[in-house]
Each structure stands twice: as structure tokens, then as C-alpha cells.
Amino acid sequence: MIRIGVVGFGTVGQGFVELLAARKSVVEKLVGEFRIVFVADSKSSISGSFSISEAIEMKRRSGRLRDDRTAMELIKEEDFDVLVECSVTKLDGGDGLRYIREALKKGCHVVTSNKGPLVAAYDELMKLASQHGVELMYEATVGGAMPVIRLARKYLAACTIERVSGVLNGTCNYILSRMEEEGLPYERVLSEAQELGIAEADPSYDVEGIDAAAKLVILANTVGIRARYEDVERKGISSITPEAFRIAAEKGYTIRLIAEASRKRLLVAPRLVRKSHPLSLRGTMNAVVFNTAEAGSIAVAGRGAGKYETASAMISDLVDIYAG
Amino acid sequence: MIRIGVVGFGTVGQGFVELLAARKSVVEKLVGEFRIVFVADSKSSISGSFSISEAIEMKRRSGRLRDDRTAMELIKEEDFDVLVECSVTKLDGGDGLRYIREALKKGCHVVTSNKGPLVAAYDELMKLASQHGVELMYEATVGGAMPVIRLARKYLAACTIERVSGVLNGTCNYILSRMEEEGLPYERVLSEAQELGIAEADPSYDVEGIDAAAKLVILANTVGIRARYEDVERKGISSITPEAFRIAAEKGYTIRLIAEASRKRLLVAPRLVRKSHPLSLRGTMNAVVFNTAEAGSIAVAGRGAGKYETASAMISDLVDIYAG
């Protein structure tokens, strides 16, 4: 029986427990029986015998769970095999970093959707996992349900990855592709995206390329390029004009926010992309292209984020740990 | 120490041992130490202490290996942990089917690049593997180095896959995209493809959709749609005209040979594809799109075949078996 502890119980954590319950029989065929032994956030928790749907209902209604014990207390006190860590990303690592450290030191596997701890302490955490003979999995941090991390980490192991490039932020891609299609200025499309809930009230984390840079740091480290957040050259999309799209289109190009990692550079910036290229996608989609020496380029595309997309990636990590 | 036996020693088998040797240290970090204990084809073999490069040289020069023992004899007589089966595809299963059965019954894992055994006996072989507690892996049968099978089999386990569609044959895609770009008739582009070695002298296996249908049967079974080769509605590309491309282009479409599996149908046929769609790719590329209920559509694209692409997929299977 695999005992799963969940910390962070916002959209991502709730999506994870919901999808896991919905797909229980399929997942159990792959990994064996499992049980969620606790769910916690930074201030409250529920453990022992409880119903997932009641926990979700309680959190939605009151903003908290049944008991006063915190995520950190449960990680320290409870017996479990794998921590599913869904805290909100803070680039300095935040609470998530402390949770993950604690769980790894206890000899538990960790599956996280949280970019912060990996951006802040990739090497330290991977070393810690390896010292304790456990896995630290983070497919959900980049590209939603797409198997981006898994490709980089395991399935292209036979290949020399020379360059990884991608459209890693759905909000920017939505804004740029709307600007292209409608010939509208940046500010106008940004407002529209904010109304639709695609962009935040403070959009800087997305439109200045911060989110894409964080993901690029994770991707780069995964393919063996040591990278810190400060190493990324970064430029956002707010200065792109409809005219730029018109000029690009004359030559068969569009403009996308491209994140690129190679031995030579780490860059997030708006760039010209040929319209037939896999990275020229529209809407909130994400895509990643791996250029390999042996097997050409391999592209993956899909929704970059979303409740069940992220949940699907975390479940695939569980499958990867236990169905080997 | 993982003991690997290789049967089938044409382009694919040679590519596998070459790439595995080149990437030995990286792969051993993931799976532990391994050794190739024999290489065999249907008429000859080499085992015990031998150099891989000498074996390749011998096969290239004389068309055979050092000893008279055959692949089947080695599978029966030698001790090994995993059989890497690279025989040429025969839709009735051919020698490969017999090799795989024998290895699974012996309790050995199997990694194959051979579509035939899976098309002919998918259920039987998966059951056999499960009965003997071993893995039967076949990433290399569909889409070269792209993780198509792995997505279908494991990493989208959390999602309900409603439809799988793909461009699964690089030769057809090359011919169709050249016809589109140059406005040339089918016969002319086929000759060009034959000169370039992209199409065979007898092109029917590719251009009539047989190869794509075989891959579709494997994909369908992998996502839980029971399918036999005879169940696939199949139409080839030889009747497509340059005019058809012109008419399609007026509406923003192109024409591609699309393989599609859903609960409702199994189909390989030339179809209209919007030019912005992930399946509208050019040249010998392949792509597969999974439509899921929970995580939208996920597309993968890359070279569909090739010596090292196939080898990379087989090595990723090894990694999957041993790095769990």
C-alpha cells in the first residue's frame, strides 16, 4: 500500500486528489494499491480516516481543513511513502523547499508541481534525493501533461541533447498569437486576457518572462546544463507592436516568447519563428523542442497548464516511481 | 549486471549496439552495468567474449557472424536478462514472434523494434509477459525516438484517451509534402523519393498505408482499443493529384495520410488537415496527437524512423525497465 501525503491544497492539490480518485483503478493497475493519508496546507490539515470530497468541500467553504496541524508538522510526524507537494511557486524556494527537504531526508519520494524549490536548489535537492535513495519528480513544473521532463531526464538518455527550446508560458503565447491574428496592440490584448482569467491582475510574472525563465532553469538543469535563475538573459513581451508582426509576416514569420538553453546560452526573449515551425503555436499552448545529435529534433506540444493537466503530470510521476 | 541478447543484426540491430556503446556511461548511470552477451541473426551468431565493432565489421563484410548457431538456438541456450529483438517486420509475426515468445516464456524481458509480432499477437504477447512477470517493450515500433507508446501506455494513465491520430509513415508524408510544395504529380515525386532512398523499389508497403495501419493497430491496442490489422479501413495515397492540393490550399488545408483510432473507428486514409494543425508537418517527419478528456490534446513530433532514432527508442525501453 503506497501512502501518499499531499501538501498545498489549492487548485493543483485539489485537481490531483480528484483525478487520482477518478482514475484509481487504472492507476492501481500500474502502481499497486495506494491511499491518501493526509492533506495539508500551511495552516491546517486532515489525516487519518477522511473523505477526499469532504476535504475539498471544507477547504472551498472555509478556506481551511479540519485540524490545526500544519503541513510541516504532518511531514515530520506522519508515516508516508511519497509527498505530493503542490505549494505555490516562490522563486526563493519558499515553504515548498522546506517541505521537500524534510520529506527527502525522511526517505520519502517527492512529486512536486512547484517550480520554486527546483529553481532555488536543484543540485542540493537532487543530491539529497540520491543520498536517501528516493526519487524527486517534477514533471508538472514544465509543460502541463506533456512529458517534457521525462524526455529530458530519461527517454532521450541515449541522445546528446544539444539544445532545448520552447514556448513555456501560455499567457504570453495567448497574447502574442491574439496580437498577430487581430492586429491589436499589446495593452488591449493584455486587458482581454485579464478579463478571461488568462493573465493575472499583475501580469509581470508571465509577461516579463519570469515564469518562462524559471521553467528554463529547471529544463536546463535536467539536461545537464548547470543553470541558476540569474544566468538567464531575459526580455519580456510588452514592447512588441502589431507592426512587428506585420513585418515578420511578410517573410513568413511570427513572433513568440522563446526560452532556449544550450551550452552557450540561457535566453528568454521574443523571437522570430517561421510559421511552419513547431514553436509557432497559437493560444495558451506550450511546446518544447529537443535538438539531439543522434535523433534529430523531437517536439512536444500541448496545454501548458491547467488543473487536470498538472494533475495528470503528477500522476505520471507516481506511475514512474512505482511502475518501474 | 544486465545481460543483453540482440537478435536481428541489420541496420536497426547495429544501430542499437553502436548507440548503446557510445552512450554507455550515461545509460549505466540510469540502469546499472550491462553487457551484450550475444548477437544473432536467423543463420549465424556471436557470443561469449567478442568485440561489438568486430561483429559489425564481420556482418558487413560477409553478411554473417562468426558462429553457426542461430538466433533461436541462442535464445534457448544462453543465459540473459533482456532480449533486444530487431528482426524485420512481417505482418504475420514471422521469426520475431517466435523469438519473443521463447524469451518471454524463459522469463526474460523483451525490447523490440519489430511491428509484426505485436500486430499479429498483441494480446497473447502482453499476457505472456505478464504471466512471466517480465516486460515487453516496443517504443521503437511507432514514431522513432518519440515517446509515443510510453505516453499511451503509462504517462497518460491519468487521462481518458478518446482518440489517437497521427502521421505515422515518413515516406507518404515526404511524397505528399513534396507534391504540395512543388505542384508535382504523384508518380514523379515517388520516383524522386525512390532515388533518394526514402521510398522502396516496391513502395506499396508505405504508399498503400500498410505500414501506417500496422502502427495504428499497435497504438490502438496500447490505449486499450482491441484492434486487429483486418479491422483497419485503409486507403493509400497514390490517387492524390496536385489539383487536390490546390483546392485544399484555397481553404487553408493540406492533405496528409492520417491514421486514426477511436472507439468508433480505425482508419488510415488521406485527409484534409488544416495547415496550422500539428499533423500538417512536412518531409519525413511523423507526429501523433492524443486527444484526452482531462488534459486536452498532446502532440509529439519528430523523425519517424532512422537507425539511431530507433536505437534511441530501444535504449529508452531498457531505461524504463531497469531505472524504475
XYZ file of C-alpha atoms in Angstrom:
648
model
C 0.000 0.000 0.000
C 1.522 3.303 -1.134
C 0.806 6.049 1.423
C 0.526 9.470 -0.173
C 0.712 12.769 1.703
C -0.490 15.891 -0.119
C 0.679 19.382 0.851
C -0.668 22.501 -0.779
C -4.406 22.230 -1.326
C -5.316 24.930 -3.813
C -6.327 24.254 -7.411
C -3.363 21.971 -8.084
C -3.631 19.865 -4.927
C -7.380 19.515 -5.334
C -7.013 18.606 -9.006
C -4.509 15.926 -8.064
C -6.691 14.183 -5.481
C -9.766 14.455 -7.708
C -8.099 12.989 -10.790
C -6.359 10.293 -8.758
C -9.723 9.247 -7.305
C -11.383 9.303 -10.740
C -8.636 7.165 -12.306
C -7.977 4.967 -9.256
C -8.495 1.590 -10.912
C -6.289 2.381 -13.928
C -3.531 3.844 -11.777
C -3.668 0.981 -9.259
C -3.198 -1.487 -12.117
C 0.109 0.245 -12.807
C 1.413 1.032 -9.326
C -0.494 -1.177 -6.891
C -2.814 -0.007 -4.126
C -2.470 3.471 -2.695
C -4.139 5.672 -0.118
C -4.028 9.404 0.624
C -3.033 9.509 4.294
C -3.082 13.261 4.758
C -3.826 16.543 3.036
C -2.365 19.745 4.452
C -1.697 23.373 3.771
C 0.482 25.808 5.662
C -2.113 26.310 8.416
C -4.414 23.272 8.576
C -4.737 19.627 7.646
C -6.748 16.456 7.650
C -5.399 12.974 8.261
C -6.361 9.514 9.380
C -9.749 8.492 8.125
C -11.378 11.145 5.909
C -13.213 11.596 2.655
C -11.445 13.463 -0.127
C -14.626 15.126 -1.334
C -15.437 16.375 2.156
C -11.893 17.753 2.482
C -12.280 19.626 -0.813
C -15.700 20.936 0.217
C -14.369 22.084 3.617
C -11.402 23.881 2.046
C -13.624 25.591 -0.522
C -16.156 26.695 2.053
C -13.925 27.781 4.906
C -10.507 28.163 3.287
C -9.061 25.601 5.689
C -9.080 21.942 6.656
C -10.312 20.164 9.815
C -7.258 20.090 12.057
C -4.754 22.678 13.236
C -1.629 20.713 12.485
C 0.380 22.275 9.639
C 1.934 20.712 6.541
C 5.373 20.753 8.169
C 4.113 19.033 11.307
C 2.451 16.285 9.288
C 5.541 15.728 7.151
C 7.556 15.314 10.339
C 5.033 13.272 12.307
C 3.132 11.043 9.886
C 4.226 7.837 8.172
C 4.009 8.086 4.397
C 5.868 6.937 1.283
C 5.520 9.819 -1.125
C 4.900 13.515 -0.655
C 2.871 15.259 -3.333
C 3.923 18.875 -2.978
C 1.634 21.448 -4.604
C 2.559 24.711 -2.879
C 2.542 27.928 -4.850
C 5.837 28.793 -6.610
C 8.167 31.241 -4.846
C 11.455 31.685 -6.668
C 13.437 31.611 -3.402
C 12.037 28.143 -2.747
C 9.522 29.205 -0.109
C 7.703 26.723 2.118
C 7.830 24.104 -0.619
C 11.614 23.916 -0.377
C 11.415 23.210 3.346
C 8.706 20.575 2.849
C 10.649 18.794 0.129
C 13.919 18.811 2.092
C 12.164 17.357 5.121
C 10.411 14.608 3.140
C 13.550 13.578 1.246
C 15.569 13.438 4.477
C 12.899 11.163 5.907
C 13.428 8.796 2.974
C 10.167 9.626 1.199
C 9.750 10.137 -2.533
C 8.577 13.585 -3.606
C 6.384 14.583 -6.552
C 6.112 18.345 -6.960
C 4.343 20.833 -9.193
C 6.242 23.682 -7.562
C 8.970 25.366 -9.610
C 10.407 27.379 -6.720
C 12.352 24.684 -4.871
C 13.926 23.413 -8.102
C 14.880 26.892 -9.295
C 16.361 27.753 -5.904
C 18.109 24.497 -5.094
C 18.147 22.000 -7.970
C 21.522 20.454 -7.204
C 21.000 20.306 -3.469
C 17.621 18.580 -3.787
C 18.706 16.056 -6.410
C 21.711 15.183 -4.277
C 19.527 14.845 -1.193
C 17.142 12.508 -3.034
C 20.002 10.393 -4.279
C 21.637 10.217 -0.815
C 18.399 8.937 0.653
C 17.683 6.539 -2.196
C 14.430 8.195 -3.174
C 13.047 9.986 -6.220
C 12.318 13.687 -6.645
C 9.897 14.026 -9.564
C 8.770 17.295 -11.137
C 7.094 16.640 -14.478
C 4.297 19.063 -13.541
C 6.654 22.040 -13.298
C 7.087 22.395 -17.070
C 4.503 21.966 -19.812
C 1.455 20.536 -18.039
C 0.655 16.971 -19.066
C 3.386 16.853 -21.716
C 6.271 14.518 -20.833
C 8.918 17.215 -21.127
C 10.974 16.485 -18.022
C 10.780 12.759 -18.608
C 12.106 13.158 -22.145
C 14.965 15.299 -20.913
C 15.775 13.150 -17.913
C 15.286 9.601 -19.074
C 13.922 8.938 -22.508
C 16.485 10.812 -24.502
C 19.279 9.362 -22.369
C 20.594 7.648 -25.476
C 20.928 11.007 -27.221
C 23.121 14.036 -26.805
C 20.727 16.937 -26.268
C 22.397 19.935 -27.875
C 19.644 22.487 -27.389
C 16.235 22.736 -25.752
C 13.878 25.475 -26.813
C 10.300 26.091 -26.019
C 7.200 28.172 -25.672
C 6.856 27.756 -21.931
C 4.316 30.373 -20.945
C 0.729 30.070 -22.141
C -0.250 33.615 -21.145
C 2.451 35.176 -23.326
C 1.630 32.864 -26.166
C -2.034 33.753 -25.949
C -1.249 37.474 -26.008
C 1.216 37.206 -28.895
C -0.985 34.998 -31.028
C -4.014 37.274 -30.475
C -1.905 40.327 -31.388
C -0.836 38.510 -34.548
C -4.327 37.399 -35.554
C -6.202 40.597 -34.748
C -3.520 43.223 -35.365
C -4.240 44.627 -31.893
C -1.801 46.431 -29.576
C -0.279 44.693 -26.564
C -2.233 46.621 -23.880
C -5.578 45.863 -25.462
C -4.910 42.107 -25.723
C -3.492 42.035 -22.202
C -6.754 43.507 -20.833
C -8.738 40.954 -22.769
C -6.537 38.162 -21.355
C -7.022 39.550 -17.842
C -10.800 39.553 -18.318
C -10.667 35.942 -19.478
C -8.546 34.937 -16.472
C -5.635 34.007 -18.745
C -3.463 36.815 -17.356
C -3.182 37.876 -13.693
C -4.094 41.355 -12.432
C -0.351 41.860 -12.011
C 0.830 40.165 -15.204
C 4.563 40.752 -14.715
C 5.415 37.182 -13.648
C 4.194 35.999 -17.047
C 4.761 38.854 -19.479
C 8.253 39.689 -18.292
C 9.362 36.128 -18.909
C 9.923 35.266 -15.237
C 7.785 32.131 -15.341
C 9.427 31.013 -18.605
C 12.896 31.676 -17.156
C 12.108 29.605 -14.050
C 10.967 26.707 -16.237
C 14.046 27.110 -18.427
C 16.315 26.811 -15.379
C 14.591 23.537 -14.470
C 14.812 22.213 -18.032
C 18.450 23.220 -18.406
C 19.492 21.527 -15.168
C 17.539 18.456 -16.196
C 19.543 18.104 -19.414
C 22.787 18.629 -17.533
C 23.354 22.339 -18.099
C 24.043 23.854 -14.686
C 21.897 26.954 -14.596
C 20.749 29.427 -11.993
C 17.895 31.842 -12.412
C 20.354 34.777 -12.530
C 22.099 33.160 -15.515
C 19.075 33.609 -17.773
C 19.122 36.576 -20.158
C 15.518 37.678 -20.041
C 13.301 40.032 -22.031
C 9.506 40.222 -21.855
C 6.853 40.810 -24.484
C 5.422 44.215 -23.527
C 7.314 46.185 -26.182
C 6.132 44.077 -29.135
C 3.961 46.054 -31.568
C 1.379 44.996 -34.156
C 3.789 46.454 -36.758
C 6.453 43.965 -35.743
C 4.022 41.155 -36.518
C 3.184 42.671 -39.910
C 6.827 42.928 -40.899
C 7.539 39.395 -39.654
C 4.534 38.011 -41.532
C 5.806 39.383 -44.846
C 8.689 36.926 -44.634
C 6.568 34.040 -43.302
C 7.482 34.561 -39.673
C 5.641 35.226 -36.451
C 6.918 36.359 -33.026
C 6.866 34.154 -29.954
C 8.424 34.278 -26.489
C 11.082 31.606 -26.827
C 13.054 30.077 -23.984
C 16.280 28.445 -25.082
C 19.003 26.537 -23.279
C 22.265 25.340 -24.764
C 25.847 25.116 -23.502
C 26.297 28.579 -24.984
C 23.363 30.468 -23.564
C 20.201 30.643 -21.498
C 17.753 33.033 -23.035
C 14.107 34.037 -22.715
C 13.111 36.616 -25.324
C 10.601 37.373 -28.082
C 11.989 35.910 -31.301
C 11.071 35.440 -34.917
C 9.705 31.958 -35.572
C 8.889 30.587 -39.008
C 5.140 29.950 -39.256
C 5.685 26.281 -40.093
C 7.892 25.732 -37.020
C 6.573 23.642 -34.085
C 7.075 26.647 -31.777
C 4.763 28.898 -33.791
C 1.684 27.603 -31.988
C -1.367 29.623 -31.051
C -3.352 30.324 -27.925
C -2.315 29.134 -24.470
C -0.465 26.124 -25.864
C 3.090 25.262 -24.897
C 5.691 23.353 -26.883
C 9.225 22.155 -26.342
C 11.742 21.076 -28.970
C 14.773 18.968 -28.094
C 17.569 19.089 -30.654
C 19.628 15.933 -30.418
C 22.810 14.907 -32.180
C 21.569 11.383 -32.902
C 17.796 11.547 -33.402
C 17.105 14.949 -34.921
C 14.625 17.178 -33.191
C 11.721 15.944 -31.103
C 8.843 18.288 -30.392
C 6.054 18.020 -27.852
C 3.073 20.328 -27.729
C 0.026 20.611 -25.521
C -1.706 22.767 -22.960
C 0.976 24.199 -20.717
C -1.035 24.404 -17.551
C -4.442 23.726 -16.077
C -5.816 21.859 -13.099
C -6.051 18.375 -14.596
C -3.094 18.808 -16.945
C -0.907 19.415 -13.908
C -2.602 16.600 -12.007
C -2.015 14.247 -14.929
C 1.708 15.064 -14.877
C 1.930 14.392 -11.145
C 0.148 11.069 -11.507
C 2.551 10.146 -14.300
C 5.376 10.801 -11.823
C 3.764 8.427 -9.337
C 3.480 5.851 -12.103
C 7.111 6.376 -12.968
C 8.245 5.843 -9.382
C 6.190 2.748 -8.708
C 5.667 1.051 -12.055
C 9.343 0.668 -12.965
C 24.963 -6.901 -14.428
C 22.221 -6.792 -17.059
C 22.865 -9.372 -19.778
C 21.524 -8.304 -23.170
C 20.973 -10.596 -26.135
C 20.454 -8.980 -29.540
C 18.666 -10.765 -32.386
C 18.345 -9.271 -35.829
C 21.558 -7.578 -36.875
C 20.687 -5.339 -39.811
C 20.568 -1.554 -39.642
C 18.425 -1.488 -36.509
C 20.381 -4.073 -34.509
C 23.685 -2.478 -35.480
C 22.375 0.990 -34.627
C 21.305 -0.272 -31.224
C 24.663 -1.768 -30.244
C 26.548 1.239 -31.634
C 24.478 3.836 -29.786
C 24.458 1.781 -26.595
C 28.260 1.607 -26.711
C 28.559 5.337 -27.444
C 26.254 6.282 -24.564
C 27.384 3.533 -22.174
C 28.320 5.731 -19.226
C 25.103 7.776 -19.318
C 22.921 4.706 -19.678
C 24.788 2.795 -16.954
C 24.169 5.684 -14.571
C 20.451 5.066 -15.084
C 20.234 1.285 -15.268
C 23.434 -0.084 -13.759
C 26.070 -2.150 -15.546
C 25.172 -4.107 -18.643
C 26.852 -6.351 -21.180
C 25.858 -7.629 -24.616
C 26.183 -11.394 -24.258
C 25.221 -12.382 -27.776
C 24.283 -11.006 -31.175
C 22.480 -13.256 -33.626
C 20.539 -13.370 -36.833
C 18.496 -16.177 -38.328
C 21.570 -18.019 -39.592
C 24.600 -17.029 -37.507
C 25.703 -15.521 -34.219
C 28.468 -14.424 -31.932
C 28.552 -14.904 -28.180
C 30.868 -15.165 -25.206
C 33.775 -12.788 -25.473
C 33.616 -10.591 -28.573
C 34.030 -7.033 -29.749
C 30.929 -5.240 -30.987
C 32.829 -3.375 -33.673
C 34.350 -6.604 -34.997
C 30.899 -8.197 -35.078
C 29.551 -5.261 -37.093
C 32.524 -5.374 -39.434
C 32.128 -9.138 -39.938
C 28.418 -8.836 -40.678
C 29.001 -6.004 -43.141
C 31.790 -7.823 -44.949
C 30.419 -11.343 -45.101
C 26.725 -10.923 -44.358
C 27.054 -13.243 -41.374
C 28.523 -13.603 -37.902
C 31.238 -15.909 -36.534
C 29.316 -18.968 -35.358
C 26.681 -21.223 -36.901
C 24.253 -21.170 -34.003
C 21.032 -19.343 -34.896
C 19.070 -16.697 -33.005
C 16.553 -19.286 -31.816
C 19.275 -21.591 -30.524
C 20.906 -18.784 -28.575
C 17.607 -17.641 -27.064
C 17.034 -21.211 -25.878
C 20.573 -21.975 -24.757
C 22.122 -18.771 -23.397
C 21.568 -17.033 -20.077
C 20.395 -13.452 -20.499
C 18.037 -10.933 -18.902
C 16.647 -8.984 -21.817
C 16.207 -9.786 -25.484
C 16.573 -6.889 -27.916
C 14.638 -8.087 -30.946
C 15.326 -6.235 -34.200
C 14.083 -8.608 -36.878
C 12.434 -7.227 -39.987
C 8.652 -6.716 -39.725
C 6.412 -9.446 -41.187
C 2.747 -8.828 -40.554
C 2.125 -12.495 -39.699
C 4.656 -12.153 -36.882
C 7.460 -14.004 -38.645
C 10.608 -15.183 -36.847
C 10.356 -12.269 -34.428
C 7.133 -13.633 -32.962
C 8.789 -16.969 -32.242
C 11.839 -15.276 -30.699
C 9.742 -13.057 -28.468
C 7.504 -15.910 -27.290
C 10.534 -18.006 -26.411
C 12.269 -15.209 -24.495
C 9.148 -14.238 -22.524
C 8.498 -17.886 -21.597
C 12.069 -18.058 -20.331
C 11.320 -15.109 -18.023
C 13.369 -12.562 -19.972
C 12.294 -9.002 -20.735
C 11.923 -8.135 -24.407
C 12.568 -4.848 -26.203
C 11.517 -4.921 -29.837
C 11.558 -2.644 -32.864
C 9.537 -5.193 -34.835
C 5.901 -4.356 -35.552
C 4.994 -7.816 -36.858
C 4.729 -9.759 -33.597
C 2.614 -7.019 -31.983
C 0.288 -6.702 -34.970
C -0.140 -10.465 -35.168
C -0.407 -11.289 -31.478
C -0.650 -8.232 -29.221
C -2.905 -9.750 -26.584
C -1.146 -13.092 -26.497
C 2.280 -11.493 -26.033
C 1.207 -8.986 -23.375
C -0.471 -11.798 -21.451
C 2.617 -13.977 -21.774
C 4.833 -11.157 -20.456
C 2.528 -10.567 -17.540
C 2.302 -14.291 -16.693
C 6.082 -14.490 -16.538
C 6.489 -11.234 -14.632
C 8.536 -9.546 -17.344
C 8.174 -6.524 -19.606
C 7.538 -6.449 -23.331
C 8.589 -3.015 -24.586
C 8.050 -1.682 -28.108
C 8.599 2.087 -28.175
C 10.652 1.712 -31.370
C 7.720 0.308 -33.362
C 5.952 3.671 -33.679
C 7.451 7.101 -34.252
C 11.193 6.594 -33.886
C 12.657 8.323 -30.842
C 9.365 9.996 -29.897
C 7.830 8.624 -26.686
C 4.540 7.686 -28.348
C 3.987 4.250 -26.851
C 5.120 5.415 -23.441
C 2.619 8.269 -23.481
C -0.165 5.906 -24.474
C 0.807 3.156 -22.077
C 1.939 4.930 -18.957
C 2.171 8.670 -18.913
C -1.349 9.474 -19.880
C -2.654 6.817 -17.478
C -4.360 9.568 -15.534
C -6.281 10.634 -18.640
C -9.017 9.105 -20.719
C -7.606 8.915 -24.240
C -10.549 9.441 -26.559
C -8.736 9.469 -29.871
C -5.230 8.952 -31.205
C -4.350 10.269 -34.619
C -1.081 10.537 -36.389
C 1.142 10.854 -39.376
C 2.851 7.508 -38.964
C 4.636 6.985 -42.267
C 7.510 9.261 -43.249
C 7.633 8.101 -46.867
C 3.999 9.081 -47.503
C 4.486 12.353 -45.699
C 7.539 13.135 -47.783
C 5.681 12.392 -51.016
C 2.592 14.397 -50.032
C 4.509 17.407 -48.782
C 6.676 17.472 -51.936
C 3.551 17.244 -54.115
C 2.089 20.150 -52.169
C 5.189 22.329 -52.347
C 6.148 21.670 -55.959
C 2.741 21.029 -57.538
C 4.130 17.785 -58.980
C 2.188 14.594 -59.746
C 2.399 11.547 -57.503
C 4.453 9.348 -59.871
C 7.112 11.984 -60.342
C 7.596 12.567 -56.605
C 7.554 8.826 -55.922
C 10.466 8.327 -58.381
C 12.357 11.143 -56.706
C 11.739 9.532 -53.284
C 12.943 6.184 -54.635
C 16.133 7.800 -55.948
C 16.739 9.371 -52.540
C 16.197 6.057 -50.760
C 13.116 7.431 -48.980
C 10.791 5.038 -50.845
C 11.457 1.374 -51.604
C 11.619 -0.055 -55.152
C 8.267 -1.679 -54.320
C 6.673 1.197 -52.440
C 3.337 -0.484 -51.709
C 4.045 -1.226 -48.037
C 4.335 2.518 -47.451
C 2.131 4.218 -50.035
C -0.836 1.909 -49.596
C -0.911 2.676 -45.886
C 0.076 -0.837 -44.752
C 2.919 0.402 -42.528
C 0.702 3.114 -41.040
C -2.092 0.591 -40.428
C 0.297 -1.779 -38.644
C 1.452 1.056 -36.394
C -2.145 2.103 -35.788
C -3.028 -1.415 -34.628
C -0.185 -1.252 -32.110
C -1.184 2.227 -30.920
C -4.858 1.303 -30.627
C -4.157 -1.805 -28.573
C -1.825 0.216 -26.390
C -4.586 2.675 -25.488
C -6.978 -0.183 -24.807
C -8.822 -0.373 -28.132
C -8.739 -4.014 -29.188
C -7.762 -3.897 -32.838
C -6.625 -6.354 -35.451
C -4.977 -5.442 -38.721
C -8.104 -6.524 -40.636
C -10.180 -4.017 -38.637
C -8.390 -1.028 -40.166
C -10.158 0.756 -43.034
C -7.257 1.599 -45.287
C -6.697 3.802 -48.327
C -3.328 4.773 -49.788
C -2.034 7.981 -51.339
C -1.480 7.028 -54.985
C -4.670 8.635 -56.290
C -3.980 12.082 -54.819
C -3.490 14.742 -57.506
C -1.748 18.122 -57.484
C -5.218 19.614 -58.123
C -6.478 18.203 -54.844
C -3.705 20.118 -53.056
C -4.600 23.324 -54.903
C -8.244 23.087 -53.923
C -7.369 22.236 -50.329
C -4.913 25.144 -50.118
C -7.605 27.649 -51.078
C -9.332 26.894 -47.782
C -6.115 26.754 -45.735
C -5.825 22.976 -45.802
C -3.298 20.420 -46.934
C -3.624 16.650 -47.433
C -1.853 14.089 -45.276
C -2.096 10.346 -44.731
C -3.755 10.243 -41.332
C -4.073 7.189 -39.124
C -6.801 7.472 -36.518
C -8.021 5.212 -33.741
C -11.045 5.769 -31.556
C -13.730 3.511 -30.080
C -15.703 4.244 -33.244
C -13.197 3.548 -35.968
C -9.761 2.571 -37.131
C -8.833 4.413 -40.269
C -5.800 5.091 -42.436
C -6.598 7.464 -45.294
C -5.535 10.704 -46.959
C -7.397 13.520 -45.230
C -7.675 17.280 -45.237
C -5.602 18.815 -42.456
C -5.633 22.499 -41.548
C -2.189 23.998 -42.252
C -1.829 25.151 -38.641
C -2.584 21.669 -37.250
C 0.246 19.636 -35.640
C -0.335 16.858 -38.203
C 0.333 19.138 -41.174
C 4.076 18.584 -40.939
C 6.479 18.353 -43.854
C 9.083 15.904 -45.088
C 9.724 12.542 -43.488
C 8.529 13.705 -40.073
C 5.951 11.837 -38.002
C 3.548 13.181 -35.414
C 0.973 11.759 -33.059
C -1.828 13.613 -31.298
C -3.569 12.180 -28.255
C -6.970 13.692 -27.507
C -7.737 13.289 -23.837
C -10.845 14.110 -21.856
C -8.904 15.708 -18.994
C -5.785 17.325 -20.439
C -6.728 18.453 -23.925
C -4.613 17.263 -26.810
C -0.961 16.384 -26.547
C 1.120 16.242 -29.700
C 4.547 14.757 -30.302
C 6.522 15.215 -33.486
C 9.897 14.056 -34.710
C 11.631 11.856 -37.214
C 9.578 8.720 -37.574
C 12.381 6.338 -38.345
C 16.110 6.085 -38.812
C 18.927 3.984 -37.425
C 19.700 5.976 -34.293
C 16.139 7.222 -33.761
C 15.038 3.603 -33.483
C 18.061 2.753 -31.351
C 17.273 5.660 -29.041
C 13.733 4.348 -28.537
C 15.017 0.870 -27.702
C 17.504 2.259 -25.202
C 14.707 4.279 -23.609
C 12.833 0.978 -23.175
C 15.846 -0.513 -21.417
C 15.966 2.538 -19.184
C 12.278 2.168 -18.452
C 12.646 -1.476 -17.448
C 15.661 -1.020 -15.230
C 15.511 2.551 -13.910
C 12.049 2.323 -12.336
